[in-house]
CSV table of C-alpha atoms in Angstrom, one decimal:
chain,number,residue,atom,x,y,z
P,1,GLU,CA,17.6,-19.0,-20.0
P,2,ILE,CA,14.1,-19.3,-21.4
P,3,LEU,CA,13.5,-15.6,-21.0
P,4,THR,CA,16.7,-14.7,-22.8
P,5,GLN,CA,15.8,-17.1,-25.6
P,6,LYS,CA,12.4,-15.3,-26.0
P,7,LEU,CA,14.1,-11.9,-25.9
P,8,GLU,CA,16.5,-13.1,-28.7
P,9,VAL,CA,13.5,-13.8,-30.9
P,10,THR,CA,12.0,-10.4,-30.2
P,11,LEU,CA,15.1,-8.2,-30.0
P,12,GLY,CA,17.6,-10.0,-32.3
P,13,PRO,CA,20.4,-12.4,-32.2
P,14,ASP,CA,22.8,-10.2,-30.2
P,15,THR,CA,20.6,-10.3,-27.2
P,16,GLY,CA,20.8,-14.1,-26.6
P,17,ASP,CA,23.9,-13.7,-24.4
P,18,LEU,CA,22.2,-11.4,-21.9
P,19,LYS,CA,22.7,-12.4,-18.3
P,20,LEU,CA,19.6,-11.3,-16.3
P,21,ARG,CA,19.0,-11.2,-12.6
P,22,PHE,CA,16.2,-9.6,-10.6
P,23,GLY,CA,15.7,-8.4,-7.0
P,24,LEU,CA,12.2,-8.0,-5.6
P,25,HIS,CA,11.4,-6.4,-2.3
P,26,SER,CA,8.1,-5.1,-1.0
P,27,GLY,CA,7.6,-2.0,1.1
P,28,PRO,CA,7.0,1.8,1.1
P,29,VAL,CA,8.5,3.9,-1.7
P,30,THR,CA,8.5,7.6,-2.7
P,31,ALA,CA,7.8,8.3,-6.3
P,32,GLY,CA,8.3,11.4,-8.4
P,33,VAL,CA,8.9,12.7,-11.9
P,34,LEU,CA,12.3,14.2,-12.4
P,35,ARG,CA,12.3,17.1,-15.0
P,36,GLY,CA,15.1,18.0,-17.2
P,37,ASP,CA,16.1,17.4,-20.8
P,38,LYS,CA,14.1,14.2,-20.4
P,39,SER,CA,11.4,13.7,-17.8
P,40,ARG,CA,11.6,10.4,-16.1
P,41,PHE,CA,9.7,8.6,-13.4
P,42,GLN,CA,11.8,7.7,-10.4
P,43,LEU,CA,11.3,5.6,-7.2
P,44,PHE,CA,13.2,6.3,-4.0
P,45,GLY,CA,13.5,4.7,-0.6
P,46,ASP,CA,14.9,1.8,1.4
P,47,THR,CA,12.6,-0.6,-0.5
P,48,VAL,CA,14.2,0.3,-3.8
P,49,ASN,CA,17.7,0.2,-2.3
P,50,THR,CA,17.1,-3.3,-0.9
P,51,ALA,CA,15.8,-4.6,-4.2
P,52,ALA,CA,18.8,-3.0,-6.0
P,53,ARG,CA,21.3,-4.7,-3.6
P,54,MET,CA,19.5,-8.0,-4.0
P,55,GLU,CA,19.7,-7.7,-7.8
P,56,HIS,CA,23.4,-6.6,-7.7
P,57,LEU,CA,24.4,-9.5,-5.4
P,58,GLY,CA,22.1,-12.1,-6.9
P,59,LYS,CA,22.9,-15.1,-9.0
P,60,ILE,CA,22.6,-14.6,-12.8
P,61,GLY,CA,19.4,-16.1,-14.3
P,62,LYS,CA,17.5,-16.0,-11.0
P,63,ILE,CA,14.8,-13.8,-9.5
P,64,HIS,CA,15.5,-13.0,-5.9
P,65,ALA,CA,12.6,-12.2,-3.6
P,66,SER,CA,12.9,-10.8,-0.1
P,67,GLN,CA,11.1,-12.4,2.9
P,68,SER,CA,8.5,-9.6,2.8
P,69,THR,CA,7.8,-10.2,-0.9
P,70,ALA,CA,7.7,-14.0,-0.3
P,71,LYS,CA,5.2,-13.5,2.5
P,72,LEU,CA,2.9,-11.4,0.2
P,73,LEU,CA,3.1,-14.0,-2.6
P,74,GLN,CA,2.2,-16.8,-0.1
P,75,ASN,CA,-0.7,-14.7,1.2
P,76,ALA,CA,-1.9,-14.3,-2.3
P,77,GLY,CA,-1.9,-18.0,-2.9
P,78,LYS,CA,1.2,-17.9,-5.1
P,79,SER,CA,3.5,-20.1,-3.0
P,80,HIS,CA,4.2,-22.3,-6.0
P,81,TRP,CA,6.1,-19.3,-7.5
P,82,LEU,CA,8.7,-19.6,-4.7
P,83,LYS,CA,11.6,-21.9,-4.6
P,84,PRO,CA,14.1,-22.2,-1.7
P,85,ARG,CA,17.5,-20.5,-2.1
P,86,GLU,CA,20.3,-22.6,-3.4
P,87,HIS,CA,23.4,-22.5,-1.1
C-alpha cells in the first residue's frame, strides 16, 4: 500500500490502484540477450520459473520469498526483513 502510494505521486493518479505482488527465489539462472525488433535481456531457468509461480500465486501487496532466499537473507544479517507467512 505504501509503495503504490509512492508510485502514484511519481507516475500519476491512475496508478494508485495498482495491486502489486512479488516472488523472490534464489538459485542458478541462464541469461541472454534476445535480438529482434527490440533487443531485450532475458533470464531463464527453474529459479525464474519458481519466482514467477510464487508471484502468480502470492497474495496482493506482499513480497513472497522462497526458503532459499530467506536463508540467504538470514545469513546476510537481514532476518528483520522476513515475516512468517499468514495462513
